[in-house]
Coordinates of C-alpha atoms in Angstrom, one line a residue:
M1 CA -41.2 116.7 54.0
T2 CA -41.4 114.1 56.7
T3 CA -38.2 113.8 58.8
S4 CA -36.9 110.2 59.4
P5 CA -36.9 109.2 63.0
F6 CA -33.6 107.5 62.4
G7 CA -31.7 110.6 61.3
T8 CA -29.1 110.7 58.6
G9 CA -26.2 108.5 59.9
N10 CA -25.5 105.0 58.9
R11 CA -27.2 102.3 60.9
G12 CA -25.1 99.1 61.3
A13 CA -25.7 95.9 63.3
L14 CA -23.3 93.0 63.9
L15 CA -25.0 89.9 65.3
I16 CA -22.8 87.2 66.7
G17 CA -24.2 83.8 67.9
T18 CA -22.3 80.8 69.1
G19 CA -24.3 77.7 69.9
T20 CA -21.8 74.9 69.1
Y21 CA -18.8 74.3 71.4
D22 CA -16.0 71.8 71.1
H23 CA -15.2 71.6 74.8
Q24 CA -17.3 69.2 76.9
E25 CA -17.6 71.7 79.8
L26 CA -19.5 74.1 77.5
P27 CA -22.9 72.5 76.5
D28 CA -24.3 73.4 73.1
L29 CA -27.0 76.0 72.9
R30 CA -29.9 75.9 70.4
S31 CA -31.1 79.5 70.6
P32 CA -28.2 81.6 69.3
E33 CA -28.7 80.9 65.6
V34 CA -32.4 81.5 65.6
D35 CA -31.9 84.6 67.9
C36 CA -29.6 86.1 65.3
T37 CA -31.6 85.1 62.3
R38 CA -34.9 86.5 63.5
L39 CA -33.5 89.6 65.2
G40 CA -31.5 90.3 62.0
G41 CA -34.6 90.0 59.9
L42 CA -36.3 92.7 61.9
L43 CA -33.3 95.0 62.0
R44 CA -32.7 94.6 58.3
D45 CA -36.3 95.3 57.2
P46 CA -36.4 98.8 55.8
K47 CA -39.9 99.3 57.2
I48 CA -38.8 98.3 60.7
G49 CA -35.1 98.7 61.6
A50 CA -33.4 99.9 58.4
F51 CA -30.0 98.5 59.6
E52 CA -27.2 97.2 57.5
V53 CA -26.9 93.8 59.2
Q54 CA -24.0 91.3 59.3
T55 CA -24.5 88.0 61.0
L56 CA -21.8 85.5 62.2
I57 CA -22.7 82.1 63.5
D58 CA -20.2 79.8 65.2
A59 CA -17.3 81.7 63.7
D60 CA -13.6 81.3 64.9
R61 CA -11.7 83.9 66.9
A62 CA -9.8 85.5 64.1
T63 CA -12.9 86.0 62.0
L64 CA -14.8 87.5 65.0
E65 CA -12.1 89.8 66.1
R66 CA -11.5 91.2 62.6
A67 CA -15.3 91.6 62.1
I68 CA -15.7 93.4 65.4
G69 CA -12.7 95.7 64.7
E70 CA -13.8 96.7 61.2
F71 CA -17.4 97.1 62.3
F72 CA -16.5 99.9 64.8
H73 CA -13.5 101.3 63.0
L74 CA -15.4 102.3 59.9
A75 CA -18.2 104.2 61.8
W76 CA -18.1 108.0 62.5
G77 CA -20.3 111.1 63.0
D78 CA -24.1 110.4 63.4
D79 CA -23.7 106.6 62.8
L80 CA -25.3 104.1 65.0
R81 CA -23.5 100.8 65.8
L82 CA -25.5 97.9 67.4
L83 CA -23.5 94.8 68.6
Y84 CA -25.5 91.7 69.6
L85 CA -23.9 88.6 71.2
S86 CA -25.7 85.4 72.1
G87 CA -23.8 82.5 73.7
H88 CA -22.0 81.6 76.8
G89 CA -20.2 84.1 79.0
I90 CA -17.3 83.0 81.3
V91 CA -15.0 84.5 83.9
S92 CA -11.3 83.9 83.9
P93 CA -10.3 81.8 87.0
R94 CA -7.1 83.8 87.4
S95 CA -7.7 87.4 86.4
D96 CA -11.5 87.6 87.0
K97 CA -11.8 89.1 83.5
L98 CA -14.9 88.6 81.5
H99 CA -14.9 86.6 78.2
F100 CA -17.3 85.5 75.5
A101 CA -17.0 81.9 74.6
I102 CA -16.6 80.8 71.0
R103 CA -16.7 77.3 69.4
Q104 CA -13.0 76.6 70.1
T105 CA -13.0 78.0 73.7
D106 CA -11.1 76.1 76.4
P107 CA -12.6 77.3 79.7
A108 CA -9.2 76.8 81.4
R109 CA -7.4 79.0 78.9
P110 CA -9.8 81.9 78.2
A111 CA -7.1 84.5 77.5
Y112 CA -6.4 83.2 74.0
T113 CA -9.4 81.0 73.2
T114 CA -12.3 83.5 73.7
I115 CA -13.3 87.0 72.7
S116 CA -12.5 89.1 75.7
A117 CA -14.7 91.9 77.0
A118 CA -11.5 94.0 77.2
F119 CA -10.9 93.6 73.5
I120 CA -14.5 94.8 72.7
H121 CA -14.1 97.7 75.1
E122 CA -10.9 98.8 73.5
V123 CA -12.3 98.7 70.0
M124 CA -15.4 100.6 71.0
D125 CA -13.2 103.3 72.7
E126 CA -11.6 104.0 69.3
C127 CA -15.0 104.1 67.5
R128 CA -16.0 107.6 66.3
A129 CA -19.7 106.8 66.0
R130 CA -22.0 109.0 68.2
S131 CA -24.1 106.1 69.4
I132 CA -23.2 102.5 70.3
V133 CA -25.6 99.9 71.6
V134 CA -24.5 96.5 72.9
I135 CA -27.1 93.8 73.6
L136 CA -26.0 90.7 75.4
D137 CA -27.9 87.5 75.7
C138 CA -25.4 85.3 77.5
C139 CA -26.5 82.0 79.0
Y140 CA -24.5 81.2 82.2
S141 CA -26.2 77.9 83.2
G142 CA -23.6 76.8 85.6
L143 CA -20.6 77.6 83.4
F144 CA -18.6 79.6 85.9
L145 CA -15.3 78.0 86.2
P146 CA -14.0 76.3 89.4
G147 CA -11.7 78.5 91.3
A148 CA -13.2 81.8 90.1
K149 CA -13.0 84.7 92.5
G150 CA -16.5 85.0 94.0
D151 CA -19.7 83.3 93.2
E152 CA -21.1 85.8 90.8
P153 CA -19.8 86.8 87.3
A154 CA -18.7 90.3 86.5
R155 CA -21.4 92.7 85.4
F156 CA -21.3 93.0 81.6
E157 CA -22.8 96.5 81.7
E158 CA -20.1 97.8 84.1
E159 CA -17.3 96.3 82.1
L160 CA -18.4 97.5 78.6
A161 CA -20.3 100.7 79.4
G162 CA -18.8 104.1 78.7
H163 CA -19.5 107.6 77.3
G164 CA -21.7 107.4 74.2
R165 CA -22.6 103.7 74.6
V166 CA -25.4 101.7 76.2
V167 CA -25.3 98.1 77.2
L168 CA -28.4 96.0 77.6
T169 CA -28.1 92.6 79.2
A170 CA -30.5 89.7 79.6
G171 CA -30.1 89.4 83.4
T172 CA -28.3 90.5 86.5
R173 CA -24.9 89.2 87.5
S174 CA -26.4 86.6 89.8
Q175 CA -29.1 85.2 87.5
R176 CA -29.2 82.4 84.9
V177 CA -30.4 83.4 81.4
W178 CA -32.9 81.1 79.8
E179 CA -32.9 79.6 76.4
G180 CA -36.1 79.0 74.5
Q181 CA -38.0 75.7 75.3
H182 CA -36.6 73.0 72.9
L183 CA -38.5 69.8 73.1
D184 CA -37.2 67.8 70.1
T185 CA -34.9 68.0 67.1
G186 CA -37.2 70.4 65.3
P187 CA -36.5 74.1 64.7
P188 CA -35.4 75.8 67.9
A189 CA -37.1 78.8 69.6
P190 CA -35.5 82.1 70.4
S191 CA -34.2 82.6 73.9
L192 CA -36.6 84.1 76.4
F193 CA -34.9 87.5 76.5
T194 CA -34.3 87.9 72.8
G195 CA -37.8 86.5 72.1
M196 CA -39.1 89.5 74.1
L197 CA -37.1 91.9 72.0
I198 CA -38.3 90.4 68.8
E199 CA -41.9 90.4 70.0
G200 CA -41.7 94.0 71.1
M201 CA -40.4 95.3 67.8
S202 CA -42.4 93.0 65.4
S203 CA -45.7 93.5 67.1
G204 CA -45.2 97.2 68.0
A205 CA -46.0 96.5 71.6
A206 CA -42.7 98.1 72.7
D207 CA -43.9 101.4 71.3
L208 CA -45.0 102.5 74.7
N209 CA -45.9 106.1 73.9
G210 CA -47.6 105.3 70.6
D211 CA -45.5 107.6 68.4
G212 CA -44.6 104.9 65.9
V213 CA -41.0 104.4 67.0
V214 CA -39.5 101.9 69.4
T215 CA -36.6 103.4 71.2
L216 CA -33.9 101.6 73.2
Q217 CA -35.4 102.7 76.5
E218 CA -38.9 101.6 75.5
L219 CA -37.6 98.2 74.3
Y220 CA -35.7 97.7 77.7
R221 CA -38.9 98.6 79.7
F222 CA -41.0 96.3 77.5
A223 CA -38.6 93.3 78.0
Y224 CA -38.3 94.0 81.7
E225 CA -42.1 94.1 82.3
R226 CA -42.8 91.1 80.0
L227 CA -40.2 88.9 81.8
H228 CA -41.7 90.0 85.1
Q229 CA -45.2 89.1 83.9
E230 CA -44.0 85.8 82.7
G231 CA -42.5 85.0 86.1
A232 CA -39.0 84.5 84.7
A233 CA -36.2 84.4 87.2
Q234 CA -34.1 86.9 85.2
T235 CA -34.1 90.7 85.2
P236 CA -32.7 92.7 82.3
R237 CA -30.2 95.4 83.1
M238 CA -29.3 98.6 81.2
G239 CA -26.2 100.6 81.8
G240 CA -24.0 103.3 80.2
E241 CA -24.3 106.9 79.2
M242 CA -26.9 108.2 76.8
Q243 CA -27.7 111.9 76.3
Y244 CA -30.8 111.1 74.1
D245 CA -32.9 108.0 73.5
I246 CA -31.9 105.9 70.5
P247 CA -34.6 104.9 67.9
L248 CA -34.3 101.2 67.0
A249 CA -37.4 100.3 65.0
K250 CA -40.4 101.9 63.3
V251 CA -44.0 100.5 63.9
R252 CA -47.4 101.6 62.8
K253 CA -48.8 104.4 64.9
R254 CA -51.7 103.4 67.0
R255 CA -54.8 105.2 65.9
K256 CA -56.5 107.4 68.5
S257 CA -60.0 106.3 69.2
R258 CA -62.7 108.5 67.8
P259 CA -66.4 108.6 68.6
P260 CA -68.3 106.8 65.9
R261 CA -70.3 108.8 63.4
T262 CA -74.0 108.3 63.8
G263 CA -75.4 109.9 60.7
G264 CA -75.1 112.7 58.1
T265 CA -73.6 112.7 54.7
G266 CA -70.6 110.4 54.3
S267 CA -71.3 108.4 57.4
R268 CA -69.6 105.0 57.5
N269 CA -72.2 103.5 59.8
R270 CA -75.0 103.3 57.3
G271 CA -78.2 101.3 57.8
S272 CA -78.6 100.6 61.5
G273 CA -76.3 103.4 62.6
A274 CA -74.6 101.1 65.2
P275 CA -71.0 102.1 66.1
A276 CA -68.2 100.0 64.6
R277 CA -66.9 97.3 66.9
P278 CA -63.5 98.1 68.3
R279 CA -60.6 95.8 67.8
P280 CA -59.9 93.7 70.9
E281 CA -56.8 94.6 72.8
P282 CA -54.3 91.8 73.5
W283 CA -53.8 90.8 77.2
Q284 CA -52.0 88.2 79.3
R285 CA -52.4 86.8 82.8
R286 CA -50.5 84.3 84.9
A287 CA -52.5 81.1 85.1
A288 CA -50.6 77.8 85.8
F289 CA -47.4 77.3 87.8
G290 CA -45.5 75.9 84.8
P291 CA -46.1 74.2 81.4
A292 CA -49.8 73.3 81.1
R293 CA -52.5 72.2 78.7
Q294 CA -54.0 74.7 76.2
P295 CA -57.0 76.6 77.6
V296 CA -60.6 75.4 77.2
L297 CA -63.6 77.8 77.1
S298 CA -66.4 76.8 79.5
D299 CA -69.3 79.0 80.6
G300 CA -67.4 82.3 80.2
M301 CA -64.3 80.8 81.8
L302 CA -60.9 80.1 80.4
V303 CA -59.8 76.8 82.1
V304 CA -56.1 75.7 82.1
H305 CA -55.2 72.3 83.3
E306 CA -51.8 71.2 84.7
P307 CA -51.2 68.0 86.5
Y308 CA -52.9 68.1 89.9
H309 CA -54.2 71.7 89.4
L310 CA -57.1 73.3 87.6
H311 CA -56.9 77.1 87.0
A312 CA -59.8 79.2 85.8
L313 CA -59.9 82.8 84.6
T314 CA -63.2 84.7 84.1
L315 CA -63.0 85.8 80.5
E316 CA -64.8 89.1 81.0
S317 CA -62.9 90.4 84.1
R318 CA -59.8 88.3 83.6
Q319 CA -59.8 87.5 87.4
R320 CA -58.6 84.2 88.7
A321 CA -61.1 81.9 90.3
P322 CA -60.1 79.8 93.3
L323 CA -57.6 77.1 92.5
I324 CA -59.0 73.5 92.2
R325 CA -56.7 70.9 93.5
M326 CA -57.0 67.3 92.1
P327 CA -55.4 64.2 93.6
Y328 CA -54.7 62.8 90.1
P329 CA -52.8 64.3 87.1
G330 CA -55.3 63.4 84.4
S331 CA -57.5 66.0 82.6
P332 CA -61.0 66.6 83.9
A333 CA -64.2 66.8 81.9
L334 CA -65.8 70.3 81.7
H335 CA -69.4 71.3 81.1
E336 CA -71.3 74.6 81.8
G337 CA -69.0 75.9 84.6
A338 CA -68.4 72.6 86.3
A339 CA -65.4 70.3 86.3
Y340 CA -65.6 66.5 86.8
F341 CA -62.6 64.5 88.0
P342 CA -61.6 61.6 90.3
G343 CA -61.4 62.9 93.8
K344 CA -59.9 61.2 96.9
G345 CA -59.9 57.5 96.5
G346 CA -60.9 57.9 92.8
H347 CA -64.4 58.8 93.7
L348 CA -66.2 60.9 91.1
H349 CA -66.4 64.6 92.0
M350 CA -68.0 67.7 90.5
A351 CA -66.6 71.1 91.4
D352 CA -67.8 74.7 90.5
L353 CA -65.2 76.4 88.3
R354 CA -66.1 79.9 89.7
T355 CA -66.0 79.1 93.4
G356 CA -63.8 75.9 93.5
R357 CA -66.4 74.3 95.8
R358 CA -67.7 70.8 95.4
R359 CA -71.2 70.5 94.0
A360 CA -71.7 66.7 94.1
S361 CA -69.8 63.4 94.4
R362 CA -70.4 59.7 93.8
P363 CA -68.7 56.9 95.7
V364 CA -67.6 55.0 92.6
A365 CA -63.9 54.6 91.8
V366 CA -63.3 55.9 88.3
R367 CA -60.1 55.7 86.3
D368 CA -58.1 58.9 85.9
A369 CA -58.3 60.7 82.5
S370 CA -61.2 58.4 81.4
L371 CA -64.0 61.0 81.8
G372 CA -65.9 62.4 78.8
I373 CA -69.1 64.2 78.1
A374 CA -71.4 63.4 75.1
N375 CA -75.1 63.8 74.4
G376 CA -75.6 65.6 77.7
V377 CA -74.2 62.7 79.7
L378 CA -71.1 62.2 81.7
Y379 CA -69.2 58.9 80.9
A380 CA -66.5 57.4 83.1
T381 CA -64.7 54.1 83.2
V382 CA -64.4 52.4 86.6
Q383 CA -61.5 50.3 87.8
D384 CA -62.9 47.0 86.5
G385 CA -63.3 48.4 83.0
T386 CA -67.0 48.9 83.1
L387 CA -68.2 52.1 81.3
H388 CA -70.7 54.1 83.4
A389 CA -73.1 56.9 82.4
F390 CA -74.0 59.6 84.9
S391 CA -76.3 62.6 85.1
L392 CA -74.3 65.8 84.7
S393 CA -76.3 67.7 87.4
T394 CA -76.5 65.1 90.2
L395 CA -73.9 62.4 89.2
S396 CA -76.8 59.8 89.5
P397 CA -76.0 56.6 87.6
L398 CA -77.9 56.1 84.3
W399 CA -76.6 52.9 82.9
S400 CA -73.5 50.8 82.6
L401 CA -71.7 48.7 79.9
P402 CA -69.6 45.7 81.0
A403 CA -66.0 45.6 79.8
D404 CA -66.3 42.2 78.1
G405 CA -62.5 42.0 77.8
L406 CA -62.2 45.5 76.4
T407 CA -60.1 48.3 77.8
V408 CA -61.5 51.8 77.1
A409 CA -58.7 53.8 75.6
S410 CA -60.3 57.3 75.1
A411 CA -62.7 59.6 76.6
P412 CA -66.2 59.0 75.0
R413 CA -67.4 61.4 72.2
A414 CA -70.8 61.8 70.5
S415 CA -71.9 61.5 66.9
A416 CA -75.1 60.5 65.0
G417 CA -76.9 59.9 68.3
Y418 CA -74.3 57.4 69.5
T419 CA -71.7 57.6 72.2
L420 CA -68.3 56.6 70.8
F421 CA -65.1 55.4 72.3
T422 CA -61.9 53.6 71.3
A423 CA -60.9 50.4 73.0
S424 CA -58.4 47.6 72.8
A425 CA -58.9 43.9 73.6
A426 CA -56.7 41.8 75.8
R427 CA -54.3 39.8 73.6
L428 CA -52.6 36.6 74.5
P429 CA -49.2 35.6 72.9
Q430 CA -50.9 32.8 70.9
D431 CA -53.7 35.0 69.5
E432 CA -53.7 36.1 65.9
P433 CA -52.8 39.8 65.5
A434 CA -56.4 40.7 64.5
N435 CA -57.7 39.4 67.8
G436 CA -55.9 42.1 69.7
A437 CA -56.7 44.9 67.3
D438 CA -58.1 48.2 68.5
R439 CA -61.6 49.1 67.7
V440 CA -64.2 51.9 67.8
V441 CA -67.4 51.1 69.7
A442 CA -70.8 52.9 69.3
V443 CA -73.2 52.7 72.3
V444 CA -76.7 53.9 72.8
E445 CA -78.5 53.5 76.2
G446 CA -75.9 51.0 77.4
E447 CA -76.2 48.7 74.4
T448 CA -73.6 48.3 71.7
A449 CA -74.9 49.5 68.3
W450 CA -71.9 48.7 66.1
C451 CA -68.1 48.0 66.4
Y452 CA -65.4 48.8 63.9
Q453 CA -62.2 46.7 64.3
A454 CA -59.1 48.3 62.9
E455 CA -56.3 46.3 61.1
A456 CA -53.6 47.9 63.2
P457 CA -53.4 49.7 66.6
L458 CA -55.0 53.1 66.8
S459 CA -53.2 56.2 67.8
P460 CA -54.9 58.7 70.2
D461 CA -55.1 61.2 67.3
W462 CA -58.9 60.9 66.5
A463 CA -61.5 63.5 65.8
V464 CA -65.3 63.2 65.7
T465 CA -68.0 65.4 64.0
D466 CA -71.7 65.0 63.4
H467 CA -70.9 63.4 60.0
G468 CA -67.7 61.6 60.4
I469 CA -65.2 59.7 62.6
Y470 CA -61.5 60.3 61.7
L471 CA -58.9 57.9 63.0
A472 CA -55.1 57.6 62.7
L473 CA -53.4 54.2 62.8
Q474 CA -50.2 53.9 64.7
P475 CA -47.2 54.4 62.3
E476 CA -45.5 51.2 61.4
T477 CA -41.9 50.7 62.6
R478 CA -39.4 52.6 60.4
S479 CA -42.2 53.7 58.1
P480 CA -42.3 57.4 57.1
H481 CA -46.1 57.2 56.5
Q482 CA -49.2 57.0 58.6
Q483 CA -52.7 56.0 57.7
I484 CA -55.9 58.1 58.3
L485 CA -59.3 56.5 58.2
A486 CA -62.8 58.0 57.9
L487 CA -65.8 56.1 59.3
N488 CA -69.5 56.6 58.9
P489 CA -70.8 57.3 62.4
A490 CA -74.2 55.8 61.5
D491 CA -72.9 52.3 60.9
G492 CA -69.1 52.3 61.4
Q493 CA -68.4 51.5 57.8
L494 CA -65.1 52.7 56.3
V495 CA -65.6 55.7 53.9
W496 CA -62.1 56.5 52.8
S497 CA -58.4 56.3 53.8
F498 CA -55.5 58.6 53.3
R499 CA -51.7 57.8 53.5
T500 CA -49.7 60.7 54.9
K501 CA -46.1 61.6 53.8
A502 CA -44.9 61.7 57.4
P503 CA -46.3 60.8 60.8
L504 CA -48.7 63.2 62.5
A505 CA -47.2 65.9 64.7
T506 CA -50.4 66.3 66.8
A507 CA -54.0 65.1 66.9
L508 CA -56.4 65.6 64.0
A509 CA -58.7 68.5 63.7
A510 CA -62.0 68.2 61.8
T511 CA -65.3 69.9 60.9
D512 CA -68.1 68.6 58.7
E513 CA -66.2 69.8 55.7
V514 CA -62.5 69.4 56.3
V515 CA -60.0 67.2 58.2
L516 CA -56.8 69.1 59.1
F517 CA -53.4 68.0 60.4
G518 CA -49.7 68.8 60.6
D519 CA -47.0 66.2 60.1
E520 CA -43.5 65.9 61.5
E521 CA -42.0 67.4 58.4
H522 CA -43.9 70.7 59.1
R523 CA -46.5 70.1 56.3
L524 CA -50.1 71.3 56.8
V525 CA -52.7 69.2 55.0
A526 CA -56.4 69.8 54.6
L527 CA -58.5 66.9 53.3
D528 CA -62.1 67.0 52.2
A529 CA -64.1 65.4 55.0
K530 CA -66.3 63.4 52.6
T531 CA -63.8 62.1 50.1
G532 CA -60.3 62.4 51.7
I533 CA -59.0 64.3 48.8
P534 CA -56.5 67.1 49.5
R535 CA -58.1 70.6 49.2
W536 CA -55.1 72.8 48.5
D537 CA -53.2 72.8 45.2
K538 CA -49.9 73.7 46.8
E539 CA -48.0 72.3 49.7
R540 CA -48.2 74.5 52.8
K541 CA -45.6 74.4 55.7
T542 CA -45.1 75.9 59.1
G543 CA -41.7 77.2 60.3
G544 CA -41.5 74.3 62.8
R545 CA -43.3 71.3 64.1
L546 CA -46.8 72.0 65.5
L547 CA -47.1 72.1 69.3
T548 CA -50.9 71.8 69.4
R549 CA -53.8 70.5 67.3
P550 CA -54.8 73.1 64.7
A551 CA -57.8 75.2 65.8
L552 CA -60.6 75.8 63.3
S553 CA -62.8 78.8 63.4
G554 CA -65.1 79.9 60.5
G555 CA -63.0 80.3 57.3
S556 CA -59.7 80.3 59.2
F557 CA -57.5 78.0 61.2
F558 CA -54.8 78.7 63.7
T559 CA -51.5 76.9 64.5
A560 CA -48.7 77.2 67.0
D561 CA -45.3 75.8 66.2
R562 CA -41.8 75.4 67.8
T563 CA -40.4 78.5 66.2
A564 CA -42.6 80.5 68.6
K565 CA -45.1 81.5 65.9
L566 CA -48.8 81.7 66.4
T567 CA -50.3 81.9 62.9
R568 CA -53.7 82.4 61.3
W569 CA -54.3 80.7 57.9
N570 CA -57.0 80.9 55.3
L571 CA -58.8 77.6 55.4
S572 CA -59.9 77.5 51.7
T573 CA -56.5 78.4 50.2
G574 CA -54.0 77.4 53.0
R575 CA -52.4 80.8 52.7
K576 CA -50.9 82.5 55.8
V577 CA -52.9 85.6 56.9
R578 CA -50.8 86.9 59.8
A579 CA -48.6 85.7 62.7
H580 CA -47.7 86.6 66.2
D581 CA -44.6 85.7 68.2
L582 CA -45.5 83.4 71.1
L583 CA -44.0 80.1 72.3
V584 CA -47.0 78.0 73.5
S585 CA -47.0 75.1 75.9
P586 CA -47.0 71.7 74.0
D587 CA -50.4 70.0 74.0
R588 CA -50.7 67.3 71.4
A589 CA -54.4 66.6 71.8
G590 CA -55.4 70.2 72.8
S591 CA -55.8 73.3 70.7
L592 CA -55.9 77.0 71.0
A593 CA -59.2 78.5 72.2
I594 CA -60.9 80.9 69.8
R595 CA -63.7 83.4 70.7
D596 CA -64.8 86.6 68.9
G597 CA -61.7 86.7 66.7
V598 CA -59.3 86.4 69.7
V599 CA -56.9 83.5 70.1
H600 CA -56.3 82.3 73.7
A601 CA -53.2 80.3 74.3
T602 CA -51.1 79.0 77.2
D603 CA -47.4 79.8 76.9
A604 CA -44.5 77.7 77.8
R605 CA -44.5 78.9 81.4
G606 CA -48.2 78.6 82.1
G607 CA -49.3 82.2 81.3
V608 CA -52.5 82.8 79.3
H609 CA -52.4 85.1 76.3
A610 CA -55.2 86.7 74.4
V611 CA -54.1 87.6 70.9
P612 CA -56.4 89.2 68.3
L613 CA -55.6 87.5 65.0

């Protein structure tokens, strides 16, 4: 008979989150509810935490004090009690006592409008359970009251710790504790600290010794190291008395690597006898200094762009290449280990990604963020609007196309032997609306082959394949819909159009077979690239609005949304395959980089993650 790692006692968890506050000095928080919901789901899962979970969100003082009292009063013997609080922590200006803010809290009167640490300490003192764990994710964010004694809040672990109990906090007494990155009114993300706890238990990464169990000390060490790797300005603390480690979650044991069988009866490697390919290990490295674009693969390098800086990691060794500084914030064009961007004075520059050194330059002032590579040629728009073509190796000019009243609006792309770009025409107040409409222009050797004029302004959300051009019109004012158009790249003729149920959340993604997008109501939609007919029989949704353009790879696609989920989906059915907890940096036009079954993503703080999905 297999002995349970959790023992025989009752496992109870009480999760308290307060994100809404009535007093103007206490700003609302968006993370506490999702912190409690997602952490509670893991703890409640019989295959992971096996806890009996009670969750209270934005509850009043009477409800909270009664719940806390009964939670500890009914425990005894080998029981485990886990109390989790997410919200604001404040210090009394008179007594220097520690309090947890609730919705009705008045910062000037904490004694009877908060849940005091002294009350929780007293209730825990009377608890007969052998093990008590308190996890605190309290966001200070400048909430310490005027007139408080000293400039640092009291240490939670000192005030609540005691025999038989352990207190885990999100930071030291002098640090701010960070919420998740919330960019709009969509679903919020977990706080940085709680997000690490969730990741450690859900992925099994916090099982540091590989025995199939995540203990409290392992979870603390995992969160501590992860926050350090992320460069977060907060350091978790753990205090109290613990005679033995406390198991919090079960995970799948990591299999020990075995030498592959090379032959004999029953060998799994039949045929060629080649060893099975090992599953890639996840990894992460610091790349940018803050939020940045999603990575791009170029000549064995992972390239991450943030305004004025270009960071590159060698994919094989994961070593950083020298930093490339750029005088302008726009994205460069990348090709075979080289980066092209406007240098000093706007002059066109080419730099080596591995060494950071300049390879070539051309004294022509190009517009920032106007560079694109198509058909083995570098294209750039100069200050007067003329489109120029340059040799990729030497930056020698090949041909130019006068503006003729057009303003190039996108980096050029290639299809059907043509170079394509979107443009808008100058429009005077007396002109008809059609005269100022946006258009798609196809060019070959400096000559215009065809031009498609749209009936409405074009959004930047376009995609190009060898067999199709897919555009999105700007959504009309107050309209819940948006129009997607498909053009034949050979002649610019309209092939089909599709009306969405809600505006696009990010740019379109497309292959020769499918056009994929996510809308602002979290729908995922796959259209047949030839007909524009939806391919899935059921509606598919993500947990939150997409942060990047969907990434397509083989029979799968990958999404990243605002609930900090990196998800793999089956392209033919639209069904979810698996997910990973990660809050990525928003990049409407960019997408995750996929190679050999590994997803490479830039997180909200500029770190690069490699996740096998």
